[in-house]
Short mmCIF file of C-alpha atoms in Angstrom, two decimals:
data_model
loop_
_atom_site.label_atom_id
_atom_site.label_comp_id
_atom_site.label_asym_id
_atom_site.label_seq_id
_atom_site.Cartn_x
_atom_site.Cartn_y
_atom_site.Cartn_z
CA MET U 128 190.14 85.05 74.66
CA GLY U 129 186.74 84.59 76.01
CA LYS U 130 184.54 86.97 76.88
CA TRP U 131 185.02 88.14 80.38
CA GLY U 132 188.73 87.80 79.52
CA LYS U 133 188.15 90.66 77.05
CA ARG U 134 185.87 92.66 79.40
CA ILE U 135 188.29 92.60 82.87
CA GLY U 136 190.86 93.50 80.32
CA TYR U 137 189.39 96.10 78.77
CA GLY U 138 187.63 97.61 82.14
CA ILE U 139 190.49 97.70 84.10
CA GLY U 140 192.76 99.76 81.99
CA ASP U 141 190.21 102.77 83.73
CA LEU U 142 191.64 100.99 86.69
CA GLY U 143 194.82 102.09 86.19
CA CYS U 144 194.01 105.59 84.94
CA ASN U 145 191.80 106.16 88.32
CA LEU U 146 194.72 105.36 90.63
CA VAL U 147 196.30 108.59 89.81
CA PHE U 148 192.94 110.31 88.35
CA SER U 149 191.32 109.55 91.59
CA THR U 150 194.11 110.76 93.73
CA MET U 151 194.13 113.64 91.28
CA ALA U 152 191.02 114.88 92.03
CA SER U 153 190.90 114.06 96.16
CA TYR U 154 194.19 114.58 96.83
CA LEU U 155 195.98 117.12 94.80
CA MET U 156 194.45 120.06 96.20
CA VAL U 157 195.49 118.65 99.48
CA PHE U 158 198.78 118.09 98.60
CA TYR U 159 199.93 120.99 97.03
CA THR U 160 198.34 123.30 100.16
CA ASP U 161 199.33 121.04 102.91
CA VAL U 162 202.37 119.33 101.92
CA PHE U 163 204.17 120.92 98.37
CA GLY U 164 203.67 124.52 99.57
CA ILE U 165 201.67 126.33 97.54
CA THR U 166 198.44 128.34 98.64
CA ALA U 167 195.12 127.45 97.60
CA ALA U 168 194.47 130.14 95.37
CA ALA U 169 197.79 129.44 93.28
CA ALA U 170 196.75 125.82 93.42
CA GLY U 171 193.30 126.56 92.18
CA THR U 172 194.97 128.82 89.57
CA MET U 173 197.33 126.26 88.15
CA MET U 174 194.79 123.56 88.03
CA LEU U 175 192.47 125.71 86.05
CA VAL U 176 195.33 126.61 83.50
CA THR U 177 196.79 123.47 83.10
CA LYS U 178 193.65 122.01 82.72
CA PHE U 179 192.55 123.85 79.69
CA ILE U 180 196.06 123.46 77.82
CA ASP U 181 195.31 119.74 78.64
CA ALA U 182 191.63 119.90 76.77
CA PHE U 183 193.25 120.85 73.71
CA THR U 184 195.75 117.98 73.91
CA ASP U 185 192.70 116.36 74.58
CA THR U 186 191.69 117.62 70.92
CA GLY U 187 194.89 116.86 69.26
CA MET U 188 194.73 113.17 70.62
CA GLY U 189 191.35 112.60 69.36
CA LEU U 190 192.43 113.89 65.74
CA ILE U 191 195.27 111.04 65.95
CA VAL U 192 193.38 108.05 66.66
CA ASP U 193 190.60 109.06 64.20
CA ARG U 194 193.88 109.21 61.51
CA THR U 195 195.25 105.48 62.55
CA HIS U 196 195.29 102.63 61.21
CA SER U 197 197.75 100.26 62.17
CA LYS U 198 197.80 96.38 62.15
CA TRP U 199 196.63 96.60 65.98
CA GLY U 200 193.85 98.88 65.25
CA GLN U 201 193.03 102.19 65.86
CA GLY U 202 192.95 102.91 69.45
CA ARG U 203 194.91 99.71 70.80
CA PRO U 204 198.54 100.92 69.97
CA TYR U 205 198.18 104.13 72.61
CA PHE U 206 197.83 101.74 75.73
CA LEU U 207 201.71 100.57 74.99
CA LEU U 208 202.59 104.64 74.11
CA GLY U 209 201.52 106.15 76.80
CA ALA U 210 202.28 103.80 79.56
CA VAL U 211 205.37 104.40 80.94
CA PRO U 212 205.49 107.93 80.53
CA PHE U 213 202.24 108.09 82.50
CA ALA U 214 204.35 106.36 85.68
CA VAL U 215 207.25 108.27 84.60
CA PHE U 216 205.05 111.82 85.02
CA THR U 217 202.81 110.52 88.18
CA PHE U 218 206.40 109.98 89.88
CA LEU U 219 207.71 113.77 89.10
CA THR U 220 204.53 115.50 89.97
CA PHE U 221 204.71 114.33 93.09
CA TYR U 222 208.23 115.08 93.66
CA ILE U 223 209.22 118.09 95.77
CA PRO U 224 212.24 120.09 94.30
CA ASP U 225 214.31 122.45 96.32
CA LEU U 226 214.13 125.20 93.99
CA GLY U 227 212.22 127.89 96.12
CA SER U 228 208.59 129.11 95.80
CA MET U 229 208.36 130.64 92.43
CA GLY U 230 210.63 127.31 91.25
CA LYS U 231 208.43 124.84 92.29
CA LEU U 232 205.30 126.54 91.11
CA VAL U 233 207.04 126.28 88.08
CA TRP U 234 207.64 122.71 88.42
CA ALA U 235 204.54 122.24 89.97
CA TYR U 236 202.96 123.71 86.35
CA ALA U 237 205.30 121.61 84.09
CA THR U 238 204.44 118.25 85.60
CA TYR U 239 201.38 118.10 85.98
CA CYS U 240 200.69 119.07 82.31
CA LEU U 241 202.89 116.72 81.10
CA LEU U 242 200.85 114.14 83.72
CA CYS U 243 197.94 115.10 82.32
CA THR U 244 199.34 114.56 78.73
CA ALA U 245 200.46 111.25 79.34
CA TYR U 246 196.90 110.71 80.76
CA THR U 247 195.39 111.59 77.77
CA VAL U 248 197.55 109.17 75.30
CA VAL U 249 195.92 106.54 77.20
CA ASN U 250 192.64 107.33 77.97
CA ILE U 251 191.21 108.95 74.56
CA PRO U 252 191.71 105.22 73.23
CA LEU U 253 190.08 104.01 75.83
CA ASN U 254 186.89 105.88 75.58
CA THR U 255 186.67 105.20 71.56
CA ILE U 256 187.24 101.77 71.56
CA VAL U 257 183.90 100.47 72.41
CA PRO U 258 182.38 100.79 69.27
CA ARG U 259 185.21 98.63 67.53
CA LEU U 260 185.40 96.12 70.44
CA THR U 261 181.96 94.94 69.50
CA SER U 262 178.43 95.61 67.35
CA ASP U 263 176.29 94.14 70.38
CA ILE U 264 174.73 96.52 72.38
CA HIS U 265 174.22 94.74 75.12
CA GLU U 266 177.89 93.50 75.38
CA ARG U 267 178.95 97.32 75.24
CA ASN U 268 176.78 98.18 77.76
CA ILE U 269 178.36 95.11 80.02
CA LEU U 270 181.78 96.46 78.58
CA VAL U 271 180.86 99.98 79.91
CA SER U 272 179.87 98.50 83.08
CA THR U 273 182.88 96.38 83.83
CA ARG U 274 185.18 99.87 83.30
CA MET U 275 183.10 101.65 85.05
CA VAL U 276 183.64 98.78 88.43
CA CYS U 277 186.82 98.65 87.55
CA ALA U 278 187.03 102.61 87.69
CA MET U 279 184.61 102.53 90.82
CA ALA U 280 187.57 99.80 92.23
CA GLY U 281 190.73 102.02 91.41
CA THR U 282 188.67 105.17 93.07
CA ALA U 283 187.86 102.66 96.35
CA ILE U 284 191.98 101.73 96.28
CA VAL U 285 192.81 105.12 96.15
CA MET U 286 190.39 106.61 98.53
CA SER U 287 190.72 103.73 101.37
CA ILE U 288 194.15 103.20 101.29
CA THR U 289 195.89 106.35 100.15
CA GLU U 290 196.22 107.73 103.44
CA PRO U 291 197.38 105.11 105.14
CA LEU U 292 200.54 104.29 102.40
CA VAL U 293 201.19 107.93 103.10
CA ARG U 294 201.89 107.50 106.67
CA PHE U 295 203.63 104.38 106.07
CA PHE U 296 205.84 105.05 103.55
CA GLY U 297 206.52 108.70 104.96
CA ASN U 298 206.76 107.66 108.91
CA GLY U 299 206.11 111.07 109.56
CA ASN U 300 207.33 113.03 106.18
CA GLU U 301 204.65 113.47 104.32
CA ALA U 302 206.46 114.22 101.12
CA ARG U 303 208.19 111.43 101.21
CA GLY U 304 204.96 109.55 101.57
CA TYR U 305 203.10 110.96 98.99
CA LEU U 306 206.38 110.19 96.53
CA ILE U 307 206.92 106.47 97.30
CA THR U 308 202.66 106.09 97.31
CA MET U 309 202.52 107.66 93.66
CA THR U 310 205.34 105.89 92.54
CA VAL U 311 203.56 102.78 93.25
CA TYR U 312 201.10 103.89 91.61
CA GLY U 313 202.36 104.68 88.65
CA ILE U 314 204.05 101.44 88.37
CA ALA U 315 200.69 99.54 88.81
CA ALA U 316 198.67 101.32 86.34
CA MET U 317 201.59 100.69 83.32
CA CYS U 318 201.82 97.28 84.22
CA ILE U 319 197.74 97.30 83.65
CA PHE U 320 197.73 99.18 80.55
CA PHE U 321 199.98 96.61 79.10
CA VAL U 322 197.35 93.93 79.60
CA THR U 323 194.18 95.90 78.19
CA PHE U 324 196.58 95.98 75.16
CA ALA U 325 196.83 92.35 75.36
CA SER U 326 193.40 91.43 76.18
CA THR U 327 191.77 93.71 73.37
CA LYS U 328 191.28 93.82 69.86
CA GLU U 329 189.14 95.72 67.41
CA VAL U 330 186.98 93.83 65.67
CA VAL U 331 184.46 96.20 63.92
CA PRO U 332 185.58 98.65 61.80
CA PRO U 333 184.16 102.09 61.57
CA THR U 334 181.62 102.56 58.18
CA ILE U 335 183.86 105.32 56.62
CA SER U 336 187.64 106.67 56.78
CA GLN U 337 188.34 109.85 58.31
CA LYS U 338 192.12 109.60 56.93
CA HIS U 339 191.95 112.00 54.55
CA SER U 340 189.92 114.37 56.13
CA SER U 341 189.99 117.92 57.38
CA LEU U 342 189.18 119.13 60.68
CA ARG U 343 186.54 121.31 59.44
CA GLU U 344 184.87 118.00 57.75
CA ASP U 345 185.92 116.03 61.36
CA PHE U 346 183.68 118.56 63.42
CA LYS U 347 180.93 118.86 60.40
CA GLY U 348 180.17 115.37 61.53
CA LEU U 349 179.45 116.07 65.17
CA THR U 350 175.53 115.98 66.25
CA GLY U 351 173.57 117.52 68.80
CA GLN U 352 173.53 114.53 70.28
CA ALA U 353 177.07 114.84 70.62
CA TRP U 354 177.03 118.39 72.65
CA ILE U 355 174.55 116.88 74.98
CA LEU U 356 176.94 114.01 75.75
CA PHE U 357 179.77 117.05 76.33
CA LEU U 358 177.74 118.93 78.58
CA LEU U 359 176.71 115.88 80.49
CA ASN U 360 180.39 115.06 81.27
CA LEU U 361 181.24 118.81 82.17
CA PHE U 362 178.90 118.91 84.79
CA TYR U 363 179.20 115.13 85.78
CA PHE U 364 183.06 115.42 86.75
CA SER U 365 182.56 119.10 88.08
CA LEU U 366 179.99 117.15 90.35
CA TYR U 367 182.72 114.18 91.30
CA VAL U 368 185.98 117.02 91.51
CA VAL U 369 183.61 119.22 93.98
CA ARG U 370 182.45 115.81 95.92
CA SER U 371 185.74 114.12 95.90
CA THR U 372 187.71 117.21 96.76
CA THR U 373 185.88 118.56 99.53
CA VAL U 374 184.67 115.35 101.28
CA ILE U 375 187.98 115.61 102.72
CA TYR U 376 187.42 119.47 104.22
CA TYR U 377 184.13 118.50 105.27
CA PHE U 378 184.96 115.69 107.15
CA LYS U 379 187.70 116.97 108.80
CA TYR U 380 187.03 120.57 109.52
CA ASN U 381 183.08 121.03 109.46
CA LEU U 382 181.76 117.51 111.16
CA GLY U 383 185.87 116.88 113.28
CA ARG U 384 185.57 112.75 111.64
CA THR U 385 189.28 112.87 110.00
CA GLU U 386 189.08 109.32 111.34
CA TRP U 387 186.13 109.22 109.33
CA LEU U 388 187.84 109.48 106.18
CA SER U 389 188.91 106.06 105.27
CA LEU U 390 185.62 104.60 105.81
CA VAL U 391 184.13 107.60 103.79
CA GLY U 392 186.23 106.97 100.55
CA ILE U 393 185.04 102.95 101.51
CA LEU U 394 181.36 103.61 101.81
CA GLY U 395 180.82 106.69 98.88
CA ILE U 396 182.43 104.61 96.49
CA LEU U 397 181.81 100.82 96.87
CA SER U 398 178.04 102.18 97.18
CA GLY U 399 178.26 102.62 93.65
CA LEU U 400 178.76 98.88 92.61
CA PRO U 401 175.41 97.50 92.94
CA MET U 402 174.36 100.47 90.87
CA LEU U 403 176.95 99.65 88.02
CA LEU U 404 176.11 96.31 88.35
CA LEU U 405 172.60 96.63 87.72
CA LEU U 406 172.91 99.12 84.95
CA PRO U 407 173.24 96.50 82.22
CA ALA U 408 170.09 94.85 83.00
CA LEU U 409 167.99 98.12 83.80
CA GLU U 410 169.41 99.25 80.40
CA LYS U 411 167.64 96.67 78.69
CA LYS U 412 164.11 97.85 80.33
CA TYR U 413 164.72 101.37 81.10
CA SER U 414 165.85 104.21 78.59
CA LYS U 415 169.08 105.46 79.54
CA ARG U 416 167.49 109.53 80.33
CA SER U 417 164.92 107.46 82.93
CA LEU U 418 167.48 106.33 84.74
CA MET U 419 169.74 109.33 84.66
CA PHE U 420 166.79 111.11 86.25
CA PHE U 421 166.44 108.44 88.96
CA SER U 422 170.00 108.71 89.41
CA ILE U 423 170.50 112.71 89.76
CA ILE U 424 167.20 112.50 92.45
CA LEU U 425 169.30 109.67 94.31
CA TYR U 426 172.45 111.89 95.13
CA ILE U 427 170.16 114.42 95.70
CA VAL U 428 168.80 112.60 98.43
CA GLY U 429 171.48 111.75 100.00
CA ASP U 430 173.02 115.05 99.59
CA LEU U 431 170.39 116.17 101.61
CA LEU U 432 170.35 113.74 104.22
CA ILE U 433 174.30 114.09 105.53
CA PHE U 434 173.24 118.18 105.44
CA ILE U 435 169.83 117.52 107.70
CA GLY U 436 171.85 114.57 109.83
CA LYS U 437 175.03 116.14 109.92
CA ASN U 438 175.01 115.58 113.93
CA SER U 439 173.78 111.31 113.40
CA ALA U 440 176.28 108.85 112.45
CA PHE U 441 173.36 106.98 111.05
CA CYS U 442 172.18 109.80 108.65
CA LEU U 443 175.95 110.56 107.50
CA LEU U 444 176.48 107.26 106.49
CA ALA U 445 173.31 106.67 104.81
CA GLY U 446 173.63 109.61 102.83
CA LEU U 447 177.46 108.43 102.02
CA VAL U 448 175.40 105.38 100.85
CA ILE U 449 172.85 107.11 98.78
CA THR U 450 174.86 109.65 97.09
CA GLY U 451 177.37 106.93 96.01
CA LEU U 452 174.56 104.91 94.57
CA GLY U 453 173.49 108.33 92.64
CA ILE U 454 176.73 109.59 91.60
CA TYR U 455 177.98 105.94 89.55
CA GLY U 456 174.51 105.80 88.12
CA ILE U 457 174.85 109.50 86.46
CA PHE U 458 178.70 108.34 85.95
CA GLY U 459 177.89 104.36 84.14
CA ILE U 460 174.87 105.92 82.12
CA THR U 461 176.92 108.84 80.93
CA PHE U 462 179.51 106.26 79.75
CA ALA U 463 177.07 104.25 78.04
CA MET U 464 175.68 107.32 76.05
CA GLN U 465 179.02 107.76 74.46
CA PRO U 466 178.99 104.71 72.25
CA ASP U 467 175.42 105.50 70.84
CA VAL U 468 176.88 108.92 70.37
CA ILE U 469 179.98 107.52 68.53
CA ASP U 470 177.33 105.39 66.04
CA TYR U 471 174.94 108.43 65.73
CA SER U 472 177.55 110.36 64.12
CA GLU U 473 177.66 107.46 61.54
CA TYR U 474 174.36 106.94 61.29
CA LYS U 475 173.30 110.55 60.85
CA LYS U 476 176.52 112.60 59.68
CA ASN U 477 178.35 109.37 57.78
CA ALA U 478 180.98 110.44 59.33
CA SER U 479 184.11 108.23 61.88
CA VAL U 480 184.91 110.85 64.49
CA ALA U 481 185.54 108.59 67.71
CA GLY U 482 188.40 109.89 68.47
CA LEU U 483 187.00 114.12 68.14
CA ILE U 484 184.30 112.64 70.18
CA ALA U 485 186.26 111.39 72.52
CA ALA U 486 188.83 114.70 72.35
CA ILE U 487 186.31 117.57 72.75
CA GLN U 488 184.59 114.95 75.63
CA GLY U 489 188.36 114.95 77.06
CA PHE U 490 188.22 119.09 76.56
CA PHE U 491 184.62 119.43 78.70
CA VAL U 492 185.68 116.65 81.51
CA LYS U 493 189.28 118.54 82.13
CA GLY U 494 188.19 122.22 81.50
CA GLY U 495 185.24 121.26 83.83
CA MET U 496 187.45 119.64 86.73
CA GLY U 497 190.25 122.64 85.98
CA LEU U 498 187.33 125.44 86.56
CA THR U 499 185.94 123.44 89.43
CA SER U 500 189.48 123.37 91.42
CA PHE U 501 189.45 127.13 90.42
CA ILE U 502 186.58 127.94 92.39
CA ILE U 503 187.18 125.74 95.00
CA GLY U 504 190.29 127.62 95.89
CA ALA U 505 188.93 130.44 95.44
CA PHE U 506 185.68 129.83 97.93
CA LEU U 507 188.50 128.13 100.14
CA LYS U 508 190.53 131.73 100.12
CA ASN U 509 187.59 133.68 100.37
CA GLY U 510 186.45 131.68 102.91
CA GLY U 511 189.84 132.48 105.05
CA TYR U 512 190.47 128.91 105.18
CA VAL U 513 193.84 127.77 106.68
CA ALA U 514 195.47 124.39 106.18
CA ASN U 515 195.94 122.49 109.32
CA GLU U 516 194.20 125.22 111.52
CA VAL U 517 190.95 125.75 113.68
CA GLN U 518 188.81 127.06 110.81
CA THR U 519 186.35 130.30 111.02
CA GLU U 520 182.76 129.93 111.03
CA LYS U 521 182.98 131.84 107.85
CA ALA U 522 185.71 129.31 106.37
CA LEU U 523 183.05 126.50 107.62
CA SER U 524 180.12 128.00 105.64
CA TYR U 525 182.08 128.24 102.58
CA ILE U 526 183.40 124.56 102.56
CA GLN U 527 179.67 123.53 103.15
CA ILE U 528 178.40 125.33 100.55
CA CYS U 529 181.34 123.21 98.26
CA PHE U 530 180.26 120.30 99.56
CA ILE U 531 176.56 120.51 99.94
CA TRP U 532 174.77 122.95 97.64
CA ILE U 533 177.27 123.30 94.77
CA PRO U 534 176.61 119.90 94.06
CA ILE U 535 172.73 120.19 93.96
CA VAL U 536 173.25 122.90 91.39
CA LEU U 537 175.24 120.47 89.01
CA CYS U 538 172.47 117.57 89.68
CA VAL U 539 170.21 120.19 88.39
CA LEU U 540 172.30 121.28 85.43
CA ILE U 541 172.52 117.34 84.54
CA ALA U 542 169.55 116.77 84.62
CA VAL U 543 168.56 119.76 82.64
CA CYS U 544 170.54 118.08 79.47
CA ALA U 545 169.36 114.50 79.84
CA TYR U 546 166.29 115.84 78.99
CA PHE U 547 167.46 116.65 75.28
CA TYR U 548 169.33 113.16 75.11
CA LYS U 549 167.12 111.28 72.14
CA LEU U 550 169.10 108.02 71.14
CA ASP U 551 167.16 105.81 73.25
CA GLY U 552 164.55 105.81 70.66
CA VAL U 553 166.72 105.52 67.47
CA ARG U 554 169.34 102.62 68.96
CA GLU U 555 167.59 100.06 67.15
CA GLU U 556 167.58 101.74 63.95
CA MET U 557 170.85 103.11 63.84
CA THR U 558 172.85 99.28 64.72
CA GLN U 559 170.34 98.04 61.33
CA ALA U 560 171.87 100.65 59.46
CA LEU U 561 175.47 100.40 60.28
CA GLU U 562 175.36 96.93 59.55
CA ALA U 563 173.56 97.13 56.33
CA ARG U 564 176.77 99.60 55.86
CA ARG U 565 179.31 97.21 56.91
CA LYS U 566 177.98 94.20 55.38
CA SER U 567 177.91 96.46 51.86
CA ALA U 568 181.18 97.41 52.73
CA ALA U 569 182.44 93.67 53.05
CA ASP U 570 180.66 92.37 50.18
CA GLY U 571 182.49 95.23 47.93
CA ILE U 572 179.04 96.73 46.79
#
């Protein structure tokens, strides 16, 4: 298989993940409050609790990946093992049982936890295998960018056609519309994971095996740069959830532009495509840290343009485009840092802990998503939000805080973390040292 076959085969794995992940980020809160029939506070609390449960399953999955040594590699087998459960639990999460209010809440907790676990099984390996697919740094950057483009495509699909599909399949019954739409997404994701398995091959072995190491020893393999990566993921995905969830509320209630929602989804997402396509070339000329700062500035400028020009269609659309460039720049650079952090543990600590790094990264991602969902639910409740009604001035102001001002605070926190990222200056030295170790191992020295 050619280079682009491998790149696309790897990248579309995140398209499969995002068909469901982006739906959960953008529509699940609205589904639970407006269709499933639980309060915003209950939905927010559930997402917080289940995300922290899910974060612990991430850690377990990472340890499993680090200790997997099969003929298919460390991560690839789990694309097969997780594909079918992922589709099944997607269906069950959007199925509304006739169990009464308490029974439905228990059902929501159980199915959401199971779906997040199935997501973990396929997503943790997707995060770990880039250093195993190639040792060429530029090729890694292309793989990561291809993955980000595919992830963006998955998000674009969700944001642009989910509502039309719900209307089409539901024909006036939103519950049926969501169920059929998500079943289609789940089956599509399952097929995509099979393609990712068939298209990739792990050819770069770690310089050391973690097969017999203890959890305590694994944690000793983490570096300070790994914790910087974890915090970047915490704040980035918090930003992602805030933007993806509250954009619906903001345009529906604050701006009264419900008919714009599909366009908003397309512009806010596809506008990031140029950034993702340019990142591999930009990363040859500029440090990842510098590119991160640039992306943060873009997002803040776009956010403020939406706020200042809320009565101007041009300003709103331009703001969406600029924030799209910014958020996907942050997205792509954060994931481009991950292979460097994995290599740094091998280089500095002589530890192969790719799975653990991906697991803790997932812990911070999902913990941040859960906490952010909880905060959004709490804000909506305290603001007096009532689903599908004309909102009070207080409720509208709380929605505005969530959509405009919380993201700016998160951008500042991302910038602080990026300031302490130091691997741009040692990347070449790491590559040479690790290649020398692999050559020595292959020569039997």
